[in-house]
mmCIF file with all atom_site columns, C-alpha atoms in Angstrom:
data_model
loop_
_atom_site.group_PDB
_atom_site.id
_atom_site.type_symbol
_atom_site.label_atom_id
_atom_site.label_alt_id
_atom_site.label_comp_id
_atom_site.label_asym_id
_atom_site.label_entity_id
_atom_site.label_seq_id
_atom_site.pdbx_PDB_ins_code
_atom_site.Cartn_x
_atom_site.Cartn_y
_atom_site.Cartn_z
_atom_site.occupancy
_atom_site.B_iso_or_equiv
_atom_site.pdbx_formal_charge
_atom_site.auth_seq_id
_atom_site.auth_comp_id
_atom_site.auth_asym_id
_atom_site.auth_atom_id
_atom_site.pdbx_PDB_model_num
ATOM 1   C CA . UNK A 1 1   ? 13.583  -25.155 7.729   1.00 0.00 ? 1   UNK A CA 1
ATOM 2   C CA . UNK A 1 2   ? 10.297  -24.658 9.519   1.00 0.00 ? 2   UNK A CA 1
ATOM 3   C CA . UNK A 1 3   ? 8.237   -27.873 9.810   1.00 0.00 ? 3   UNK A CA 1
ATOM 4   C CA . UNK A 1 4   ? 4.539   -27.579 8.999   1.00 0.00 ? 4   UNK A CA 1
ATOM 5   C CA . UNK A 1 5   ? 2.707   -26.431 12.090  1.00 0.00 ? 5   UNK A CA 1
ATOM 6   C CA . UNK A 1 6   ? -0.583  -27.949 10.926  1.00 0.00 ? 6   UNK A CA 1
ATOM 7   C CA . UNK A 1 7   ? -0.908  -31.302 9.150   1.00 0.00 ? 7   UNK A CA 1
ATOM 8   C CA . UNK A 1 8   ? -3.695  -32.284 6.783   1.00 0.00 ? 8   UNK A CA 1
ATOM 9   C CA . UNK A 1 9   ? -6.966  -33.319 8.445   1.00 0.00 ? 9   UNK A CA 1
ATOM 10  C CA . UNK A 1 10  ? -7.104  -37.072 8.987   1.00 0.00 ? 10  UNK A CA 1
ATOM 11  C CA . UNK A 1 11  ? -10.093 -37.468 6.653   1.00 0.00 ? 11  UNK A CA 1
ATOM 12  C CA . UNK A 1 12  ? -8.095  -35.800 3.872   1.00 0.00 ? 12  UNK A CA 1
ATOM 13  C CA . UNK A 1 13  ? -5.194  -38.196 4.458   1.00 0.00 ? 13  UNK A CA 1
ATOM 14  C CA . UNK A 1 14  ? -7.589  -41.132 4.241   1.00 0.00 ? 14  UNK A CA 1
ATOM 15  C CA . UNK A 1 15  ? -9.085  -39.780 1.003   1.00 0.00 ? 15  UNK A CA 1
ATOM 16  C CA . UNK A 1 16  ? -5.584  -39.413 -0.485  1.00 0.00 ? 16  UNK A CA 1
ATOM 17  C CA . UNK A 1 17  ? -4.663  -42.938 0.626   1.00 0.00 ? 17  UNK A CA 1
ATOM 18  C CA . UNK A 1 18  ? -7.789  -44.424 -0.964  1.00 0.00 ? 18  UNK A CA 1
ATOM 19  C CA . UNK A 1 19  ? -7.126  -42.461 -4.178  1.00 0.00 ? 19  UNK A CA 1
ATOM 20  C CA . UNK A 1 20  ? -3.592  -43.839 -4.252  1.00 0.00 ? 20  UNK A CA 1
ATOM 21  C CA . UNK A 1 21  ? -4.889  -47.371 -3.720  1.00 0.00 ? 21  UNK A CA 1
ATOM 22  C CA . UNK A 1 22  ? -7.275  -46.923 -6.652  1.00 0.00 ? 22  UNK A CA 1
ATOM 23  C CA . UNK A 1 23  ? -4.345  -45.724 -8.814  1.00 0.00 ? 23  UNK A CA 1
ATOM 24  C CA . UNK A 1 24  ? -2.269  -48.732 -7.736  1.00 0.00 ? 24  UNK A CA 1
ATOM 25  C CA . UNK A 1 25  ? -5.074  -51.159 -8.654  1.00 0.00 ? 25  UNK A CA 1
ATOM 26  C CA . UNK A 1 26  ? -6.170  -52.240 -5.198  1.00 0.00 ? 26  UNK A CA 1
ATOM 27  C CA . UNK A 1 27  ? -9.666  -51.118 -6.208  1.00 0.00 ? 27  UNK A CA 1
ATOM 28  C CA . UNK A 1 28  ? -11.056 -51.179 -9.741  1.00 0.00 ? 28  UNK A CA 1
ATOM 29  C CA . UNK A 1 29  ? -13.556 -49.057 -11.654 1.00 0.00 ? 29  UNK A CA 1
ATOM 30  C CA . UNK A 1 30  ? -17.199 -49.634 -10.671 1.00 0.00 ? 30  UNK A CA 1
ATOM 31  C CA . UNK A 1 31  ? -16.118 -51.647 -7.656  1.00 0.00 ? 31  UNK A CA 1
ATOM 32  C CA . UNK A 1 32  ? -17.905 -51.039 -4.380  1.00 0.00 ? 32  UNK A CA 1
ATOM 33  C CA . UNK A 1 33  ? -15.764 -49.971 -1.479  1.00 0.00 ? 33  UNK A CA 1
ATOM 34  C CA . UNK A 1 34  ? -16.126 -51.456 1.962   1.00 0.00 ? 34  UNK A CA 1
ATOM 35  C CA . UNK A 1 35  ? -18.756 -49.996 4.237   1.00 0.00 ? 35  UNK A CA 1
ATOM 36  C CA . UNK A 1 36  ? -17.983 -47.173 6.636   1.00 0.00 ? 36  UNK A CA 1
ATOM 37  C CA . UNK A 1 37  ? -17.641 -49.509 9.600   1.00 0.00 ? 37  UNK A CA 1
ATOM 38  C CA . UNK A 1 38  ? -15.034 -51.641 7.808   1.00 0.00 ? 38  UNK A CA 1
ATOM 39  C CA . UNK A 1 39  ? -13.086 -48.584 6.636   1.00 0.00 ? 39  UNK A CA 1
ATOM 40  C CA . UNK A 1 40  ? -13.274 -46.928 10.061  1.00 0.00 ? 40  UNK A CA 1
ATOM 41  C CA . UNK A 1 41  ? -11.909 -50.104 11.614  1.00 0.00 ? 41  UNK A CA 1
ATOM 42  C CA . UNK A 1 42  ? -9.149  -50.343 8.988   1.00 0.00 ? 42  UNK A CA 1
ATOM 43  C CA . UNK A 1 43  ? -8.016  -46.738 9.516   1.00 0.00 ? 43  UNK A CA 1
ATOM 44  C CA . UNK A 1 44  ? -8.836  -46.778 13.237  1.00 0.00 ? 44  UNK A CA 1
ATOM 45  C CA . UNK A 1 45  ? -11.039 -43.680 13.004  1.00 0.00 ? 45  UNK A CA 1
ATOM 46  C CA . UNK A 1 46  ? -14.699 -42.883 13.571  1.00 0.00 ? 46  UNK A CA 1
ATOM 47  C CA . UNK A 1 47  ? -17.359 -43.521 10.879  1.00 0.00 ? 47  UNK A CA 1
ATOM 48  C CA . UNK A 1 48  ? -17.850 -39.734 10.748  1.00 0.00 ? 48  UNK A CA 1
ATOM 49  C CA . UNK A 1 49  ? -14.236 -39.307 9.626   1.00 0.00 ? 49  UNK A CA 1
ATOM 50  C CA . UNK A 1 50  ? -14.788 -41.894 6.904   1.00 0.00 ? 50  UNK A CA 1
ATOM 51  C CA . UNK A 1 51  ? -17.964 -40.068 5.861   1.00 0.00 ? 51  UNK A CA 1
ATOM 52  C CA . UNK A 1 52  ? -15.967 -36.829 5.403   1.00 0.00 ? 52  UNK A CA 1
ATOM 53  C CA . UNK A 1 53  ? -13.304 -38.678 3.387   1.00 0.00 ? 53  UNK A CA 1
ATOM 54  C CA . UNK A 1 54  ? -15.970 -40.164 1.113   1.00 0.00 ? 54  UNK A CA 1
ATOM 55  C CA . UNK A 1 55  ? -17.640 -36.779 0.652   1.00 0.00 ? 55  UNK A CA 1
ATOM 56  C CA . UNK A 1 56  ? -14.295 -35.337 -0.442  1.00 0.00 ? 56  UNK A CA 1
ATOM 57  C CA . UNK A 1 57  ? -13.787 -38.160 -2.946  1.00 0.00 ? 57  UNK A CA 1
ATOM 58  C CA . UNK A 1 58  ? -17.367 -37.718 -4.117  1.00 0.00 ? 58  UNK A CA 1
ATOM 59  C CA . UNK A 1 59  ? -16.787 -33.981 -4.714  1.00 0.00 ? 59  UNK A CA 1
ATOM 60  C CA . UNK A 1 60  ? -13.745 -34.856 -6.845  1.00 0.00 ? 60  UNK A CA 1
ATOM 61  C CA . UNK A 1 61  ? -15.870 -37.369 -8.876  1.00 0.00 ? 61  UNK A CA 1
ATOM 62  C CA . UNK A 1 62  ? -13.674 -40.243 -7.772  1.00 0.00 ? 62  UNK A CA 1
ATOM 63  C CA . UNK A 1 63  ? -16.478 -42.175 -6.097  1.00 0.00 ? 63  UNK A CA 1
ATOM 64  C CA . UNK A 1 64  ? -20.255 -42.011 -6.087  1.00 0.00 ? 64  UNK A CA 1
ATOM 65  C CA . UNK A 1 65  ? -21.938 -42.183 -2.730  1.00 0.00 ? 65  UNK A CA 1
ATOM 66  C CA . UNK A 1 66  ? -25.527 -43.404 -3.035  1.00 0.00 ? 66  UNK A CA 1
ATOM 67  C CA . UNK A 1 67  ? -27.791 -44.075 -0.109  1.00 0.00 ? 67  UNK A CA 1
ATOM 68  C CA . UNK A 1 68  ? -28.657 -47.743 -0.099  1.00 0.00 ? 68  UNK A CA 1
ATOM 69  C CA . UNK A 1 69  ? -26.112 -48.603 -2.826  1.00 0.00 ? 69  UNK A CA 1
ATOM 70  C CA . UNK A 1 70  ? -22.924 -47.797 -0.971  1.00 0.00 ? 70  UNK A CA 1
ATOM 71  C CA . UNK A 1 71  ? -19.738 -46.286 -2.361  1.00 0.00 ? 71  UNK A CA 1
ATOM 72  C CA . UNK A 1 72  ? -18.819 -47.021 -5.971  1.00 0.00 ? 72  UNK A CA 1
ATOM 73  C CA . UNK A 1 73  ? -15.557 -46.086 -7.705  1.00 0.00 ? 73  UNK A CA 1
ATOM 74  C CA . UNK A 1 74  ? -16.256 -43.849 -10.718 1.00 0.00 ? 74  UNK A CA 1
ATOM 75  C CA . UNK A 1 75  ? -12.872 -42.619 -12.023 1.00 0.00 ? 75  UNK A CA 1
ATOM 76  C CA . UNK A 1 76  ? -9.206  -43.496 -11.911 1.00 0.00 ? 76  UNK A CA 1
ATOM 77  C CA . UNK A 1 77  ? -8.120  -40.405 -13.862 1.00 0.00 ? 77  UNK A CA 1
ATOM 78  C CA . UNK A 1 78  ? -9.638  -38.096 -11.259 1.00 0.00 ? 78  UNK A CA 1
ATOM 79  C CA . UNK A 1 79  ? -7.579  -39.877 -8.604  1.00 0.00 ? 79  UNK A CA 1
ATOM 80  C CA . UNK A 1 80  ? -4.414  -38.676 -10.307 1.00 0.00 ? 80  UNK A CA 1
ATOM 81  C CA . UNK A 1 81  ? -5.709  -35.097 -10.434 1.00 0.00 ? 81  UNK A CA 1
ATOM 82  C CA . UNK A 1 82  ? -6.781  -35.284 -6.791  1.00 0.00 ? 82  UNK A CA 1
ATOM 83  C CA . UNK A 1 83  ? -3.430  -36.590 -5.532  1.00 0.00 ? 83  UNK A CA 1
ATOM 84  C CA . UNK A 1 84  ? -1.480  -34.067 -7.634  1.00 0.00 ? 84  UNK A CA 1
ATOM 85  C CA . UNK A 1 85  ? -3.678  -31.214 -6.421  1.00 0.00 ? 85  UNK A CA 1
ATOM 86  C CA . UNK A 1 86  ? -3.110  -31.881 -2.747  1.00 0.00 ? 86  UNK A CA 1
ATOM 87  C CA . UNK A 1 87  ? 0.564   -32.668 -3.285  1.00 0.00 ? 87  UNK A CA 1
ATOM 88  C CA . UNK A 1 88  ? 1.037   -29.249 -4.916  1.00 0.00 ? 88  UNK A CA 1
ATOM 89  C CA . UNK A 1 89  ? -0.918  -27.467 -2.175  1.00 0.00 ? 89  UNK A CA 1
ATOM 90  C CA . UNK A 1 90  ? 1.149   -29.165 0.505   1.00 0.00 ? 90  UNK A CA 1
ATOM 91  C CA . UNK A 1 91  ? 4.405   -28.264 -1.250  1.00 0.00 ? 91  UNK A CA 1
ATOM 92  C CA . UNK A 1 92  ? 3.375   -24.641 -1.843  1.00 0.00 ? 92  UNK A CA 1
ATOM 93  C CA . UNK A 1 93  ? 2.145   -24.202 1.731   1.00 0.00 ? 93  UNK A CA 1
ATOM 94  C CA . UNK A 1 94  ? 5.369   -25.668 3.057   1.00 0.00 ? 94  UNK A CA 1
ATOM 95  C CA . UNK A 1 95  ? 7.454   -23.307 0.924   1.00 0.00 ? 95  UNK A CA 1
ATOM 96  C CA . UNK A 1 96  ? 5.331   -20.310 1.949   1.00 0.00 ? 96  UNK A CA 1
ATOM 97  C CA . UNK A 1 97  ? 5.770   -21.124 5.633   1.00 0.00 ? 97  UNK A CA 1
ATOM 98  C CA . UNK A 1 98  ? 9.518   -21.620 5.178   1.00 0.00 ? 98  UNK A CA 1
ATOM 99  C CA . UNK A 1 99  ? 9.866   -18.287 3.350   1.00 0.00 ? 99  UNK A CA 1
ATOM 100 C CA . UNK A 1 100 ? 7.856   -16.443 6.002   1.00 0.00 ? 100 UNK A CA 1
ATOM 101 C CA . UNK A 1 101 ? 9.923   -18.048 8.752   1.00 0.00 ? 101 UNK A CA 1
ATOM 102 C CA . UNK A 1 102 ? 13.214  -17.171 7.059   1.00 0.00 ? 102 UNK A CA 1
ATOM 103 C CA . UNK A 1 103 ? 12.058  -13.602 6.433   1.00 0.00 ? 103 UNK A CA 1
ATOM 104 C CA . UNK A 1 104 ? 11.126  -13.256 10.100  1.00 0.00 ? 104 UNK A CA 1
ATOM 105 C CA . UNK A 1 105 ? 14.501  -14.661 11.101  1.00 0.00 ? 105 UNK A CA 1
ATOM 106 C CA . UNK A 1 106 ? 16.310  -12.265 8.754   1.00 0.00 ? 106 UNK A CA 1
ATOM 107 C CA . UNK A 1 107 ? 14.293  -9.327  10.060  1.00 0.00 ? 107 UNK A CA 1
ATOM 108 C CA . UNK A 1 108 ? 15.145  -10.231 13.650  1.00 0.00 ? 108 UNK A CA 1
ATOM 109 C CA . UNK A 1 109 ? 18.815  -10.774 12.823  1.00 0.00 ? 109 UNK A CA 1
ATOM 110 C CA . UNK A 1 110 ? 19.058  -7.427  11.014  1.00 0.00 ? 110 UNK A CA 1
ATOM 111 C CA . UNK A 1 111 ? 17.289  -5.669  13.865  1.00 0.00 ? 111 UNK A CA 1
ATOM 112 C CA . UNK A 1 112 ? 19.608  -7.220  16.452  1.00 0.00 ? 112 UNK A CA 1
ATOM 113 C CA . UNK A 1 113 ? 22.701  -6.471  14.370  1.00 0.00 ? 113 UNK A CA 1
ATOM 114 C CA . UNK A 1 114 ? 21.564  -2.897  13.844  1.00 0.00 ? 114 UNK A CA 1
ATOM 115 C CA . UNK A 1 115 ? 21.145  -2.477  17.607  1.00 0.00 ? 115 UNK A CA 1
ATOM 116 C CA . UNK A 1 116 ? 24.541  -4.026  18.303  1.00 0.00 ? 116 UNK A CA 1
ATOM 117 C CA . UNK A 1 117 ? 26.261  -1.809  15.730  1.00 0.00 ? 117 UNK A CA 1
ATOM 118 C CA . UNK A 1 118 ? 24.614  1.264   17.213  1.00 0.00 ? 118 UNK A CA 1
ATOM 119 C CA . UNK A 1 119 ? 25.632  0.145   20.706  1.00 0.00 ? 119 UNK A CA 1
ATOM 120 C CA . UNK A 1 120 ? 29.176  -0.431  19.519  1.00 0.00 ? 120 UNK A CA 1
ATOM 121 C CA . UNK A 1 121 ? 29.308  2.949   17.802  1.00 0.00 ? 121 UNK A CA 1
ATOM 122 C CA . UNK A 1 122 ? 27.994  4.649   20.940  1.00 0.00 ? 122 UNK A CA 1
ATOM 123 C CA . UNK A 1 123 ? 30.498  2.850   23.133  1.00 0.00 ? 123 UNK A CA 1
ATOM 124 C CA . UNK A 1 124 ? 33.489  3.579   20.936  1.00 0.00 ? 124 UNK A CA 1
ATOM 125 C CA . UNK A 1 125 ? 32.494  7.225   20.521  1.00 0.00 ? 125 UNK A CA 1
ATOM 126 C CA . UNK A 1 126 ? 32.641  7.571   24.304  1.00 0.00 ? 126 UNK A CA 1
ATOM 127 C CA . UNK A 1 127 ? 35.597  5.299   24.956  1.00 0.00 ? 127 UNK A CA 1
ATOM 128 C CA . UNK A 1 128 ? 37.474  5.286   21.669  1.00 0.00 ? 128 UNK A CA 1
ATOM 129 C CA . UNK A 1 129 ? 40.909  5.237   23.259  1.00 0.00 ? 129 UNK A CA 1
ATOM 130 C CA . UNK A 1 130 ? 40.192  1.996   25.090  1.00 0.00 ? 130 UNK A CA 1
ATOM 131 C CA . UNK A 1 131 ? 39.325  -0.032  22.000  1.00 0.00 ? 131 UNK A CA 1
ATOM 132 C CA . UNK A 1 132 ? 42.054  -0.688  19.379  1.00 0.00 ? 132 UNK A CA 1
ATOM 133 C CA . UNK A 1 133 ? 39.558  -2.202  16.914  1.00 0.00 ? 133 UNK A CA 1
ATOM 134 C CA . UNK A 1 134 ? 36.907  0.458   16.393  1.00 0.00 ? 134 UNK A CA 1
ATOM 135 C CA . UNK A 1 135 ? 34.004  0.934   13.949  1.00 0.00 ? 135 UNK A CA 1
ATOM 136 C CA . UNK A 1 136 ? 33.859  4.155   11.974  1.00 0.00 ? 136 UNK A CA 1
ATOM 137 C CA . UNK A 1 137 ? 31.196  5.750   9.802   1.00 0.00 ? 137 UNK A CA 1
ATOM 138 C CA . UNK A 1 138 ? 32.097  7.478   6.529   1.00 0.00 ? 138 UNK A CA 1
ATOM 139 C CA . UNK A 1 139 ? 29.738  9.282   4.160   1.00 0.00 ? 139 UNK A CA 1
ATOM 140 C CA . UNK A 1 140 ? 30.320  9.015   0.417   1.00 0.00 ? 140 UNK A CA 1
ATOM 141 C CA . UNK A 1 141 ? 30.347  12.600  -0.822  1.00 0.00 ? 141 UNK A CA 1
ATOM 142 C CA . UNK A 1 142 ? 29.446  13.877  -4.283  1.00 0.00 ? 142 UNK A CA 1
ATOM 143 C CA . UNK A 1 143 ? 32.246  13.425  -6.792  1.00 0.00 ? 143 UNK A CA 1
ATOM 144 C CA . UNK A 1 144 ? 34.082  10.788  -4.728  1.00 0.00 ? 144 UNK A CA 1
ATOM 145 C CA . UNK A 1 145 ? 36.218  8.568   -6.935  1.00 0.00 ? 145 UNK A CA 1
ATOM 146 C CA . UNK A 1 146 ? 34.551  5.373   -5.708  1.00 0.00 ? 146 UNK A CA 1
ATOM 147 C CA . UNK A 1 147 ? 30.985  6.278   -6.752  1.00 0.00 ? 147 UNK A CA 1
ATOM 148 C CA . UNK A 1 148 ? 29.595  3.731   -9.213  1.00 0.00 ? 148 UNK A CA 1
ATOM 149 C CA . UNK A 1 149 ? 32.295  1.177   -8.403  1.00 0.00 ? 149 UNK A CA 1
ATOM 150 C CA . UNK A 1 150 ? 32.082  -1.950  -6.293  1.00 0.00 ? 150 UNK A CA 1
ATOM 151 C CA . UNK A 1 151 ? 34.006  -2.424  -3.072  1.00 0.00 ? 151 UNK A CA 1
ATOM 152 C CA . UNK A 1 152 ? 36.126  -5.035  -4.845  1.00 0.00 ? 152 UNK A CA 1
ATOM 153 C CA . UNK A 1 153 ? 36.910  -2.778  -7.834  1.00 0.00 ? 153 UNK A CA 1
ATOM 154 C CA . UNK A 1 154 ? 38.239  -0.026  -5.576  1.00 0.00 ? 154 UNK A CA 1
ATOM 155 C CA . UNK A 1 155 ? 40.522  -2.417  -3.635  1.00 0.00 ? 155 UNK A CA 1
ATOM 156 C CA . UNK A 1 156 ? 39.040  -0.912  -0.483  1.00 0.00 ? 156 UNK A CA 1
ATOM 157 C CA . UNK A 1 157 ? 40.509  -3.385  1.993   1.00 0.00 ? 157 UNK A CA 1
ATOM 158 C CA . UNK A 1 158 ? 43.917  -3.491  0.314   1.00 0.00 ? 158 UNK A CA 1
ATOM 159 C CA . UNK A 1 159 ? 44.112  0.299   0.448   1.00 0.00 ? 159 UNK A CA 1
ATOM 160 C CA . UNK A 1 160 ? 42.734  0.869   3.943   1.00 0.00 ? 160 UNK A CA 1
ATOM 161 C CA . UNK A 1 161 ? 43.006  -2.438  5.869   1.00 0.00 ? 161 UNK A CA 1
ATOM 162 C CA . UNK A 1 162 ? 39.450  -1.698  7.079   1.00 0.00 ? 162 UNK A CA 1
ATOM 163 C CA . UNK A 1 163 ? 36.509  -4.116  6.783   1.00 0.00 ? 163 UNK A CA 1
ATOM 164 C CA . UNK A 1 164 ? 33.084  -2.826  5.753   1.00 0.00 ? 164 UNK A CA 1
ATOM 165 C CA . UNK A 1 165 ? 30.374  -4.285  8.001   1.00 0.00 ? 165 UNK A CA 1
ATOM 166 C CA . UNK A 1 166 ? 27.375  -2.228  6.914   1.00 0.00 ? 166 UNK A CA 1
ATOM 167 C CA . UNK A 1 167 ? 25.918  0.474   4.692   1.00 0.00 ? 167 UNK A CA 1
ATOM 168 C CA . UNK A 1 168 ? 23.262  2.982   5.675   1.00 0.00 ? 168 UNK A CA 1
ATOM 169 C CA . UNK A 1 169 ? 21.327  3.875   2.536   1.00 0.00 ? 169 UNK A CA 1
ATOM 170 C CA . UNK A 1 170 ? 18.053  5.812   2.415   1.00 0.00 ? 170 UNK A CA 1
ATOM 171 C CA . UNK A 1 171 ? 17.516  5.236   6.114   1.00 0.00 ? 171 UNK A CA 1
ATOM 172 C CA . UNK A 1 172 ? 18.002  1.478   5.888   1.00 0.00 ? 172 UNK A CA 1
ATOM 173 C CA . UNK A 1 173 ? 20.925  -0.573  7.144   1.00 0.00 ? 173 UNK A CA 1
ATOM 174 C CA . UNK A 1 174 ? 22.457  -3.142  4.802   1.00 0.00 ? 174 UNK A CA 1
ATOM 175 C CA . UNK A 1 175 ? 24.546  -5.629  6.738   1.00 0.00 ? 175 UNK A CA 1
ATOM 176 C CA . UNK A 1 176 ? 27.635  -7.437  5.441   1.00 0.00 ? 176 UNK A CA 1
ATOM 177 C CA . UNK A 1 177 ? 27.319  -5.907  1.957   1.00 0.00 ? 177 UNK A CA 1
ATOM 178 C CA . UNK A 1 178 ? 30.201  -7.927  0.528   1.00 0.00 ? 178 UNK A CA 1
ATOM 179 C CA . UNK A 1 179 ? 32.671  -7.142  -2.269  1.00 0.00 ? 179 UNK A CA 1
ATOM 180 C CA . UNK A 1 180 ? 30.037  -6.454  -4.937  1.00 0.00 ? 180 UNK A CA 1
ATOM 181 C CA . UNK A 1 181 ? 28.265  -3.614  -3.135  1.00 0.00 ? 181 UNK A CA 1
ATOM 182 C CA . UNK A 1 182 ? 28.322  -0.455  -5.277  1.00 0.00 ? 182 UNK A CA 1
ATOM 183 C CA . UNK A 1 183 ? 29.290  2.866   -3.732  1.00 0.00 ? 183 UNK A CA 1
ATOM 184 C CA . UNK A 1 184 ? 26.590  5.528   -4.082  1.00 0.00 ? 184 UNK A CA 1
ATOM 185 C CA . UNK A 1 185 ? 26.602  9.205   -3.219  1.00 0.00 ? 185 UNK A CA 1
ATOM 186 C CA . UNK A 1 186 ? 25.115  9.769   0.223   1.00 0.00 ? 186 UNK A CA 1
ATOM 187 C CA . UNK A 1 187 ? 25.873  6.255   1.455   1.00 0.00 ? 187 UNK A CA 1
ATOM 188 C CA . UNK A 1 188 ? 27.223  5.972   4.960   1.00 0.00 ? 188 UNK A CA 1
ATOM 189 C CA . UNK A 1 189 ? 29.685  3.115   5.261   1.00 0.00 ? 189 UNK A CA 1
ATOM 190 C CA . UNK A 1 190 ? 30.432  1.456   8.588   1.00 0.00 ? 190 UNK A CA 1
ATOM 191 C CA . UNK A 1 191 ? 33.856  -0.119  8.743   1.00 0.00 ? 191 UNK A CA 1
ATOM 192 C CA . UNK A 1 192 ? 35.985  -1.757  11.391  1.00 0.00 ? 192 UNK A CA 1
ATOM 193 C CA . UNK A 1 193 ? 39.699  -1.325  11.776  1.00 0.00 ? 193 UNK A CA 1
ATOM 194 C CA . UNK A 1 194 ? 42.417  0.081   13.970  1.00 0.00 ? 194 UNK A CA 1
ATOM 195 C CA . UNK A 1 195 ? 43.162  3.768   14.442  1.00 0.00 ? 195 UNK A CA 1
ATOM 196 C CA . UNK A 1 196 ? 45.435  3.867   11.393  1.00 0.00 ? 196 UNK A CA 1
ATOM 197 C CA . UNK A 1 197 ? 42.640  2.426   9.269   1.00 0.00 ? 197 UNK A CA 1
ATOM 198 C CA . UNK A 1 198 ? 40.487  5.408   10.164  1.00 0.00 ? 198 UNK A CA 1
ATOM 199 C CA . UNK A 1 199 ? 42.947  7.829   8.571   1.00 0.00 ? 199 UNK A CA 1
ATOM 200 C CA . UNK A 1 200 ? 43.542  5.580   5.569   1.00 0.00 ? 200 UNK A CA 1
ATOM 201 C CA . UNK A 1 201 ? 39.784  5.352   4.885   1.00 0.00 ? 201 UNK A CA 1
ATOM 202 C CA . UNK A 1 202 ? 39.400  9.094   5.324   1.00 0.00 ? 202 UNK A CA 1
ATOM 203 C CA . UNK A 1 203 ? 42.199  9.778   2.831   1.00 0.00 ? 203 UNK A CA 1
ATOM 204 C CA . UNK A 1 204 ? 40.950  7.091   0.451   1.00 0.00 ? 204 UNK A CA 1
ATOM 205 C CA . UNK A 1 205 ? 37.424  8.545   0.242   1.00 0.00 ? 205 UNK A CA 1
ATOM 206 C CA . UNK A 1 206 ? 38.534  12.149  0.085   1.00 0.00 ? 206 UNK A CA 1
ATOM 207 C CA . UNK A 1 207 ? 39.949  11.760  -3.424  1.00 0.00 ? 207 UNK A CA 1
ATOM 208 C CA . UNK A 1 208 ? 37.634  13.142  -6.132  1.00 0.00 ? 208 UNK A CA 1
ATOM 209 C CA . UNK A 1 209 ? 37.112  11.349  -9.429  1.00 0.00 ? 209 UNK A CA 1
ATOM 210 C CA . UNK A 1 210 ? 38.755  14.159  -11.385 1.00 0.00 ? 210 UNK A CA 1
ATOM 211 C CA . UNK A 1 211 ? 41.860  13.977  -9.184  1.00 0.00 ? 211 UNK A CA 1
ATOM 212 C CA . UNK A 1 212 ? 42.777  10.432  -10.106 1.00 0.00 ? 212 UNK A CA 1
#
């Protein structure tokens, strides 16, 4: 899974930590927080970072920042909302990044596999006698007995000893379709097998539904 490329800003982490400390009872309602210099020393950050953290807590109505009066805790309930809000955002962002990363990986894998299959088809078309384990392409014609059935239902492998590695459908390549892929008219199936498998697949798909 892709790790988050960007972490929360440090001031946001400090704000979340202070909110959690309020929830846990380290600070109580109407209590004054330490000054910026004390907090900056505690968190080992600049006073400006503490100022941003306090502004964030002030916007969420957790504290009240008053010039000359310092920082006063206003609400515990808003702390819970604040922590939950940023926890959800972090989780959603993490899932989004993971999904995007996986989709990119899948796209690259499919592209590479498509290229390799095409390369293999090109090679075997030119040197088919030198390779005993060749890929073949078969188009599913109208009226074929397998239309509307899954690969498993037709006992494709048992009948042909060929393994389906891809389907070309509407200009797109579906890789490793599995036993539950449904045959459709116009599909082009790519299978791998020996020379005998080629003839078995050809015979298998030539049978019309009304001939069964």
